[in-house]
Coordinates of C-alpha atoms and ligand atoms in Angstrom, one line a residue:
M1 CA 6.4 -23.2 11.5
V2 CA 6.6 -21.1 14.6
R3 CA 9.2 -18.4 14.9
L4 CA 10.0 -16.8 18.2
F5 CA 11.8 -13.5 18.0
H6 CA 11.6 -12.2 21.6
T7 CA 15.2 -13.1 22.2
L8 CA 16.3 -10.6 19.5
S9 CA 14.1 -7.7 20.4
P10 CA 10.8 -7.0 22.0
A11 CA 10.2 -4.5 19.2
I12 CA 10.0 -7.2 16.6
S13 CA 6.5 -8.6 16.4
R14 CA 4.9 -11.1 14.2
L15 CA 2.6 -9.6 11.7
N16 CA 0.3 -11.3 9.4
F17 CA -1.4 -9.0 7.0
I18 CA -4.6 -8.7 8.9
Y19 CA -7.9 -7.9 7.2
P20 CA -9.5 -5.8 9.9
R21 CA -11.9 -3.4 8.4
I22 CA -14.3 -4.8 5.8
F23 CA -15.8 -8.2 5.4
L24 CA -16.4 -9.3 1.9
T25 CA -19.3 -11.5 2.7
A26 CA -22.8 -10.9 4.0
S27 CA -22.8 -13.2 7.0
P28 CA -20.8 -16.1 8.2
S29 CA -23.4 -18.6 7.0
I30 CA -23.4 -17.2 3.5
K31 CA -19.6 -17.0 3.6
L32 CA -19.2 -20.7 4.3
Q33 CA -22.0 -22.3 2.4
R34 CA -22.0 -20.5 -1.0
N35 CA -19.7 -22.3 -3.2
H36 CA -20.2 -21.1 -6.7
V37 CA -17.1 -21.7 -8.6
H38 CA -16.7 -19.8 -11.8
N39 CA -16.8 -22.2 -14.8
K40 CA -13.5 -21.0 -16.0
L41 CA -11.8 -22.1 -12.8
K42 CA -13.1 -25.6 -12.8
P43 CA -10.3 -27.3 -14.7
K44 CA -7.7 -25.6 -12.6
I45 CA -9.0 -26.2 -9.1
S46 CA -9.4 -29.6 -7.5
P47 CA -12.5 -30.2 -5.4
S48 CA -10.4 -30.1 -2.3
S49 CA -9.7 -26.4 -2.8
S50 CA -13.1 -25.5 -1.7
S51 CA -12.0 -25.1 1.9
N52 CA -9.9 -22.2 0.7
F53 CA -13.1 -20.3 -0.2
Q54 CA -13.4 -19.8 3.6
R55 CA -11.3 -16.8 3.8
T56 CA -10.8 -15.7 7.4
R57 CA -10.3 -12.2 8.6
A58 CA -6.7 -12.8 9.6
Y59 CA -5.8 -15.9 7.9
S60 CA -3.6 -18.3 9.8
T61 CA -0.9 -18.6 7.3
T62 CA 0.8 -21.5 9.1
T63 CA -2.1 -23.8 8.5
R64 CA -3.1 -22.3 5.2
V65 CA 0.3 -22.5 3.6
S66 CA 0.8 -26.1 4.7
S67 CA -2.6 -27.0 3.3
L68 CA -1.6 -25.4 0.1
T69 CA 1.5 -27.5 -0.5
K70 CA -0.2 -29.8 -2.9
R71 CA -1.6 -26.9 -4.8
E72 CA 1.7 -25.4 -5.4
S73 CA 2.2 -28.0 -8.1
W74 CA -0.8 -26.6 -10.1
K75 CA 0.2 -25.5 -13.4
L76 CA -1.9 -22.4 -13.7
D77 CA -1.9 -20.8 -17.1
D78 CA -0.7 -17.4 -15.9
D79 CA -1.2 -15.7 -19.2
G80 CA -4.8 -16.9 -19.1
L81 CA -5.6 -15.3 -15.7
V82 CA -7.0 -11.7 -15.9
V83 CA -7.9 -9.8 -12.7
L84 CA -9.6 -6.5 -12.2
G85 CA -8.3 -4.6 -9.2
I86 CA -10.3 -1.9 -7.4
E87 CA -8.7 0.5 -4.9
T88 CA -10.7 3.1 -2.9
S89 CA -9.0 3.1 0.5
C90 CA -8.3 6.8 0.7
D91 CA -8.7 9.7 -1.8
D92 CA -8.0 8.0 -5.2
T93 CA -10.5 5.9 -7.0
A94 CA -8.4 3.5 -9.0
A95 CA -9.0 0.4 -11.1
A96 CA -6.7 -1.7 -13.3
V97 CA -6.7 -4.9 -15.3
V98 CA -3.7 -7.1 -15.0
R99 CA -2.8 -10.4 -16.6
G100 CA -1.2 -13.3 -14.7
N101 CA 2.1 -12.8 -16.6
G102 CA 2.3 -9.3 -15.2
E103 CA 1.1 -7.5 -18.2
I104 CA -0.8 -4.3 -17.2
L105 CA -3.7 -4.1 -19.6
S106 CA -5.1 -0.9 -18.2
Q107 CA -4.7 1.5 -15.3
V108 CA -7.2 4.2 -14.4
I109 CA -7.1 6.7 -11.5
S110 CA -9.5 9.4 -10.6
S111 CA -7.9 11.7 -8.0
Q112 CA -9.7 14.0 -5.6
A113 CA -7.2 16.8 -6.2
E114 CA -9.7 19.7 -5.8
L115 CA -11.1 18.3 -2.6
L116 CA -7.7 17.8 -1.2
A117 CA -6.8 21.4 -1.9
Q118 CA -10.1 22.7 -0.6
Y119 CA -10.1 20.8 2.7
G120 CA -6.3 20.8 3.2
G121 CA -6.4 17.0 3.6
V122 CA -8.7 14.1 3.1
A123 CA -12.3 14.6 4.4
P124 CA -13.8 11.1 4.7
K125 CA -17.5 11.9 3.9
Q126 CA -16.6 14.1 0.9
A127 CA -14.1 11.4 -0.2
E128 CA -16.8 8.7 0.0
E129 CA -19.1 10.8 -2.1
A130 CA -16.4 11.5 -4.7
H131 CA -15.6 7.7 -4.9
S132 CA -19.3 6.9 -5.3
R133 CA -19.7 9.5 -8.2
V134 CA -16.8 8.0 -10.2
I135 CA -16.5 4.4 -9.3
D136 CA -18.6 3.0 -12.1
K137 CA -16.9 5.0 -14.8
V138 CA -13.4 4.2 -13.5
V139 CA -14.1 0.5 -13.6
Q140 CA -15.7 0.7 -17.0
D141 CA -12.8 2.8 -18.3
A142 CA -10.4 0.2 -17.0
L143 CA -12.2 -2.6 -18.8
D144 CA -12.6 -0.6 -22.0
R145 CA -8.9 0.4 -22.1
A146 CA -8.0 -3.3 -21.6
N147 CA -10.4 -4.1 -24.5
L148 CA -12.2 -6.6 -22.3
T149 CA -15.6 -7.1 -20.7
E150 CA -16.4 -8.5 -17.3
K151 CA -16.9 -11.9 -19.0
D152 CA -13.2 -12.1 -19.8
L153 CA -12.1 -11.7 -16.1
S154 CA -10.9 -14.6 -13.9
A155 CA -11.6 -12.7 -10.6
V156 CA -12.1 -9.3 -9.0
A157 CA -9.7 -8.1 -6.4
V158 CA -10.5 -5.2 -4.1
T159 CA -8.8 -3.4 -1.2
I160 CA -10.6 -4.3 2.1
G161 CA -8.3 -2.4 4.5
P162 CA -6.6 -0.6 6.1
G163 CA -8.1 2.7 5.0
L164 CA -11.1 4.9 5.5
G165 CA -14.1 2.7 6.2
L166 CA -16.5 4.9 4.3
C167 CA -14.2 4.9 1.2
L168 CA -13.3 1.2 1.3
R169 CA -17.0 0.4 1.3
V170 CA -17.5 2.0 -2.1
G171 CA -14.9 -0.2 -3.6
V172 CA -16.1 -3.4 -1.9
Q173 CA -19.7 -2.8 -3.0
K174 CA -18.6 -2.2 -6.6
A175 CA -16.4 -5.3 -6.6
R176 CA -19.3 -7.4 -5.2
R177 CA -21.7 -6.0 -7.8
V178 CA -19.3 -6.9 -10.6
A179 CA -18.4 -10.3 -9.2
G180 CA -22.0 -11.1 -8.3
A181 CA -23.3 -10.2 -11.8
F182 CA -20.7 -12.2 -13.6
N183 CA -20.2 -15.0 -11.2
L184 CA -16.6 -14.2 -10.5
P185 CA -14.5 -15.1 -7.4
I186 CA -13.5 -12.2 -5.3
V187 CA -10.1 -11.6 -3.6
G188 CA -9.9 -9.2 -0.6
V189 CA -6.5 -7.4 -0.6
H190 CA -4.6 -5.8 2.2
H191 CA -3.5 -2.3 1.1
M192 CA 0.0 -2.4 2.5
E193 CA 0.6 -5.9 1.3
A194 CA -0.4 -4.7 -2.2
H195 CA 2.2 -1.8 -1.9
A196 CA 4.9 -4.5 -1.2
L197 CA 3.8 -7.2 -3.7
V198 CA 3.5 -4.9 -6.7
A199 CA 7.3 -4.9 -6.6
R200 CA 7.1 -8.6 -7.7
L201 CA 5.3 -7.5 -10.8
V202 CA 8.1 -5.1 -11.8
E203 CA 11.1 -7.2 -10.6
Q204 CA 10.8 -10.8 -11.8
E205 CA 13.8 -11.9 -9.6
L206 CA 12.1 -10.7 -6.4
S207 CA 11.4 -13.9 -4.4
F208 CA 10.6 -14.5 -0.8
P209 CA 12.1 -13.8 1.7
F210 CA 12.6 -10.0 1.2
M211 CA 12.5 -6.8 3.2
A212 CA 10.0 -4.0 2.5
L213 CA 9.9 -0.5 3.7
L214 CA 6.3 0.8 3.1
I215 CA 6.0 4.5 3.4
S216 CA 2.7 6.3 2.8
G217 CA 0.3 8.9 4.3
G218 CA -0.9 6.7 7.1
H219 CA 1.7 3.9 7.4
N220 CA 5.4 3.7 8.0
I221 CA 6.4 0.1 8.4
I222 CA 9.4 -2.0 7.8
V223 CA 8.8 -5.7 7.4
L224 CA 10.5 -9.0 6.6
A225 CA 8.2 -10.8 4.1
H226 CA 8.7 -14.5 4.6
E227 CA 6.1 -15.7 2.1
L228 CA 2.8 -14.7 0.6
G229 CA 0.7 -13.0 3.3
Q230 CA 3.2 -13.7 6.1
C231 CA 5.7 -11.2 7.4
T232 CA 7.5 -10.0 10.5
Q233 CA 7.1 -6.4 11.3
L234 CA 10.5 -5.0 12.3
G235 CA 9.4 -1.5 12.9
T236 CA 6.5 0.9 12.6
T237 CA 5.7 4.5 13.5
V238 CA 5.0 5.3 17.1
D239 CA 2.9 8.3 16.0
D240 CA 2.8 9.8 12.4
A241 CA 3.9 8.4 9.1
I242 CA 6.4 10.2 6.9
G243 CA 3.7 11.0 4.3
E244 CA 1.7 12.8 6.9
A245 CA 4.8 14.9 7.8
F246 CA 5.2 15.8 4.1
D247 CA 1.6 16.7 3.7
K248 CA 1.5 19.0 6.8
T249 CA 4.8 20.6 5.8
A250 CA 3.3 21.4 2.4
K251 CA 0.2 22.8 3.9
W252 CA 2.0 25.1 6.4
L253 CA 4.4 26.3 3.6
G254 CA 1.4 27.3 1.5
L255 CA 2.1 24.9 -1.3
D256 CA -0.3 23.7 -4.0
L257 CA -1.9 20.5 -2.5
R258 CA -3.6 19.3 -5.6
R259 CA -1.0 16.6 -6.3
S260 CA -0.8 15.9 -2.5
G261 CA 1.8 17.5 -0.3
G262 CA 4.8 15.2 -0.9
P263 CA 5.5 16.1 -4.6
A264 CA 5.1 19.8 -3.8
V265 CA 7.6 19.7 -1.0
E266 CA 10.0 17.6 -3.1
E267 CA 9.8 20.1 -5.9
L268 CA 10.4 23.2 -3.7
A269 CA 13.2 21.4 -1.8
L270 CA 15.2 21.5 -5.1
E271 CA 15.5 25.3 -4.7
G272 CA 16.6 25.2 -1.0
D273 CA 19.6 24.6 1.2
S274 CA 19.0 21.3 3.0
K275 CA 21.5 22.2 5.8
S276 CA 20.2 25.7 6.5
V277 CA 17.6 24.8 9.1
M278 CA 18.9 22.5 11.9
F279 CA 16.1 20.0 12.6
N280 CA 16.9 17.1 14.9
V281 CA 16.8 13.6 13.6
P282 CA 14.0 11.7 15.5
M283 CA 14.6 8.8 17.9
K284 CA 18.4 9.1 17.8
N285 CA 18.7 7.3 21.1
H286 CA 16.2 4.5 20.4
K287 CA 18.0 1.3 19.5
D288 CA 15.0 -0.2 17.6
C289 CA 13.6 0.1 14.1
N290 CA 10.6 2.2 14.9
F291 CA 9.8 5.6 13.4
S292 CA 8.4 8.9 14.7
Y293 CA 7.5 12.0 12.7
A294 CA 5.3 13.9 15.1
G295 CA 8.3 15.7 16.7
L296 CA 9.7 16.6 13.3
K297 CA 6.4 18.0 12.3
T298 CA 6.4 20.3 15.4
Q299 CA 10.0 21.4 14.6
V300 CA 8.8 22.3 11.1
R301 CA 5.8 24.2 12.4
L302 CA 8.0 26.2 14.8
A303 CA 10.5 27.0 12.1
I304 CA 7.7 28.3 9.8
E305 CA 6.3 30.4 12.6
A306 CA 9.7 31.8 13.5
R307 CA 10.1 33.0 9.9
E308 CA 6.6 34.4 9.8
I309 CA 5.6 32.4 6.8
D310 CA 2.0 32.9 6.0
A311 CA 0.4 29.7 4.6
K312 CA -2.5 31.7 3.3
C313 CA -0.1 33.4 0.9
P314 CA 0.6 30.8 -1.8
V315 CA 4.2 30.1 -2.5
S316 CA 3.6 31.2 -6.1
S317 CA 2.9 34.8 -4.8
A318 CA 5.6 34.9 -2.2
T319 CA 8.5 37.4 -2.3
K320 CA 11.9 36.1 -3.4
E321 CA 13.2 36.0 0.2
D322 CA 10.0 34.4 1.5
R323 CA 10.2 31.8 -1.2
R324 CA 13.8 31.1 -0.4
N325 CA 12.9 30.6 3.3
R326 CA 10.2 28.2 2.4
A327 CA 12.5 26.3 0.1
D328 CA 15.1 26.0 2.8
I329 CA 12.6 24.6 5.2
A330 CA 11.3 22.1 2.6
A331 CA 14.9 20.9 1.8
S332 CA 16.0 20.7 5.5
F333 CA 12.8 18.8 6.4
Q334 CA 13.2 16.4 3.6
R335 CA 16.8 15.7 4.4
V336 CA 16.1 14.9 8.1
A337 CA 12.9 13.0 7.4
V338 CA 14.8 10.7 5.0
L339 CA 17.9 10.5 7.3
H340 CA 15.5 9.0 9.9
L341 CA 14.4 6.4 7.3
E342 CA 18.1 5.7 6.4
E343 CA 19.2 5.1 10.0
K344 CA 16.3 2.8 10.8
C345 CA 16.6 0.9 7.5
E346 CA 20.3 0.2 8.2
R347 CA 19.5 -1.3 11.6
A348 CA 16.5 -3.3 10.3
I349 CA 18.6 -4.8 7.5
D350 CA 21.1 -6.1 10.0
W351 CA 18.4 -7.6 12.1
A352 CA 16.6 -9.1 9.1
L353 CA 19.8 -10.7 7.8
K354 CA 20.2 -12.5 11.1
L355 CA 16.7 -13.9 10.8
E356 CA 16.8 -14.7 7.1
P357 CA 20.4 -14.7 5.8
S358 CA 19.1 -15.5 2.3
I359 CA 17.5 -12.0 1.8
K360 CA 18.7 -10.4 -1.4
H361 CA 16.2 -7.5 -1.9
M362 CA 14.7 -4.6 -0.1
V363 CA 11.5 -3.2 -1.5
V364 CA 10.7 0.5 -0.9
S365 CA 7.1 1.3 -1.9
G366 CA 4.1 3.4 -0.9
G367 CA 3.4 7.0 -2.0
V368 CA 6.5 8.5 -0.4
A369 CA 8.7 6.1 -2.3
S370 CA 8.0 8.0 -5.5
N371 CA 10.2 10.7 -4.1
Q372 CA 13.6 10.8 -6.0
Y373 CA 15.6 11.9 -3.0
V374 CA 14.1 9.1 -0.9
R375 CA 15.0 6.6 -3.6
S376 CA 18.6 7.6 -4.2
R377 CA 19.4 7.9 -0.4
L378 CA 17.9 4.5 0.3
N379 CA 19.6 3.0 -2.6
N380 CA 23.0 3.9 -1.1
I381 CA 22.0 2.2 2.2
V382 CA 20.7 -0.9 0.6
E383 CA 23.7 -1.3 -1.7
N384 CA 26.1 -0.8 1.2
K385 CA 24.5 -3.8 2.8
N386 CA 24.9 -5.8 -0.5
L387 CA 21.2 -6.0 -1.1
K388 CA 19.3 -4.8 -4.2
L389 CA 16.7 -2.0 -3.9
V390 CA 13.4 -2.6 -5.7
C391 CA 11.4 0.5 -6.0
P392 CA 8.3 0.3 -8.3
P393 CA 8.0 3.2 -10.7
P394 CA 6.3 6.2 -9.1
S395 CA 2.9 5.5 -10.7
L396 CA 2.9 2.1 -8.9
C397 CA 4.2 3.5 -5.6
T398 CA 1.3 5.8 -5.0
D399 CA -2.1 4.2 -4.6
N400 CA -3.2 2.4 -7.8
G401 CA -5.4 -0.4 -9.0
V402 CA -2.5 -2.4 -10.5
M403 CA -1.1 -3.3 -7.1
V404 CA -4.5 -4.6 -6.0
A405 CA -5.0 -6.6 -9.2
W406 CA -1.5 -8.1 -8.9
T407 CA -1.9 -9.0 -5.2
G408 CA -5.2 -10.5 -6.0
L409 CA -3.5 -12.6 -8.7
E410 CA -0.9 -13.7 -6.3
H411 CA -3.5 -14.9 -3.8
F412 CA -5.8 -16.3 -6.4
R413 CA -3.1 -18.5 -7.9
V414 CA -2.7 -20.3 -4.6
G415 CA -6.4 -20.7 -4.0
R416 CA -7.0 -17.8 -1.6
F417 CA -10.2 -16.2 -2.6
D418 CA -13.9 -16.0 -1.8
P419 CA -16.7 -17.5 -4.0
P420 CA -18.7 -15.2 -6.2
P421 CA -21.2 -13.2 -4.1
P422 CA -24.9 -13.6 -5.0
A423 CA -26.0 -11.7 -8.1
I424 CA -28.6 -10.0 -5.8
E425 CA -27.4 -9.3 -2.3
P426 CA -29.6 -10.8 0.4
D427 CA -31.6 -8.4 2.6
D428 CA -29.2 -9.0 5.6
Y429 CA -26.2 -7.9 3.5
V430 CA -24.1 -5.2 5.1
V431 CA -20.5 -4.3 4.4
R432 CA -19.1 -3.9 7.9
S433 CA -16.2 -1.7 8.6
Ligands
KG4_501 O1 0.5 5.2 -0.6 P1 -0.2 6.6 -0.9 O2 -0.5 7.0 -2.3 O3 -1.5 6.6 -0.1 C1 -1.6 6.1 1.2 O4 -1.8 4.9 1.3 O5 -1.5 6.9 2.2 O6 0.7 7.6 -0.2 C2 0.3 9.0 -0.1 C3 1.4 9.8 0.6 C4 1.0 11.2 0.8 O7 1.3 11.6 2.1 C5 1.8 11.9 -0.2 O8 2.1 13.3 0.2 C6 3.0 11.1 -0.3 O9 2.6 9.8 -0.2 N1 3.8 11.3 -1.5 C7 5.1 11.8 -1.5 C8 5.4 11.9 -2.9 N2 4.4 11.5 -3.6 C9 3.4 11.1 -2.8 N3 5.9 12.2 -0.5 C10 7.1 12.7 -0.8 N4 7.5 12.8 -2.1 C11 6.7 12.5 -3.1 N5 7.1 12.7 -4.4
ZN502 ZN1 -1.2 3.6 -0.1

């Protein structure tokens, strides 16, 4: 199945969720030759499935999907599958246990709030150390709260990218230790795919093809998801993501960053007049579905400087007038940042419906999708186009272990996973990033 889109727009490019950063296996020889299948899996997987243990960095979905056709008829006992998901791609250490039927058995998150506030953003080395300090406890808590032990698991899923290499490594090493010690298959998960697919846990009706706008601190993409692991990217940011713009706005406005910048800006914006500061909507003259937030960030910085707002003075200690100024900037920034999303989404929906007229849903996920203003504005756009918006609850929009466990389950079900790693890693073992 080859799709060519260049006649529609050069901006549309084919995107498979690529696994670029971290390899789950020690070396290619180990990857291909080890074939320990967990006993629990034996009745469910035919011998021919072993070729699927050979997970590739960027799996060629065309061949893989066709080779899976037979397997689609497997009757997996979904309730019987239980997957542990581990997420450490940025500043949250998260783990969760999810059942094949979508039941969330546990969800644990340890955030690095104090570090965020101290460094005014994520500092990779400090973040890595913080992950290393808590990863064992977070995973143990997730198992305890689910009332399970490792022996009850069907597989371990772990985020392998994109993200901060140092941080991803902590999660991958933990996943390998658990999977190796208990002879469990391991599923490498793409962080952005997980943000999109968790919507299928919350909305049973959500089937392929669907659209997804994924908005986080580092990514701002709009995709048309054709099937598991295969999508067309309709637009991406040419510079910064919207979450980065929220975070910098919060920092420059002297807001409390302990919950990350977005929620702080959203809260202050409620007090402000969203039309009081005239920011320009980015990329007005670009007839594509790409995004840009660097220019808006600069506009915000200049507005803050013009009003002589001192970020070192926390908003909680600001005078009434100063606070009002900050709230006006927060509200005006939020309105324009979201207007940019609205305009690009509208265009992307039109394009996507030409490619796949059967689309019924648009997913909006990633940390910024937990913003209530974002949700309600995008809901209007999506409904006007006769689609249904699927927005996971805020706790599943920001980084979490459930989305990793669920995406792991989706792939595991169709035979996409790696065999258990060795209980004791070989000397040549390195997790490359
Ligand atoms: O997906 P996510 O948790 O982590 C990444 O993958 O980056 O997204 C984090 C981003 C941060 O920039 C954070 O400020 C933003 O999501 N965010 C919000 C809100 N909650 C989190 N932005 C706006 N409004 C919110 N309520
Ligand atoms: Zn994320």
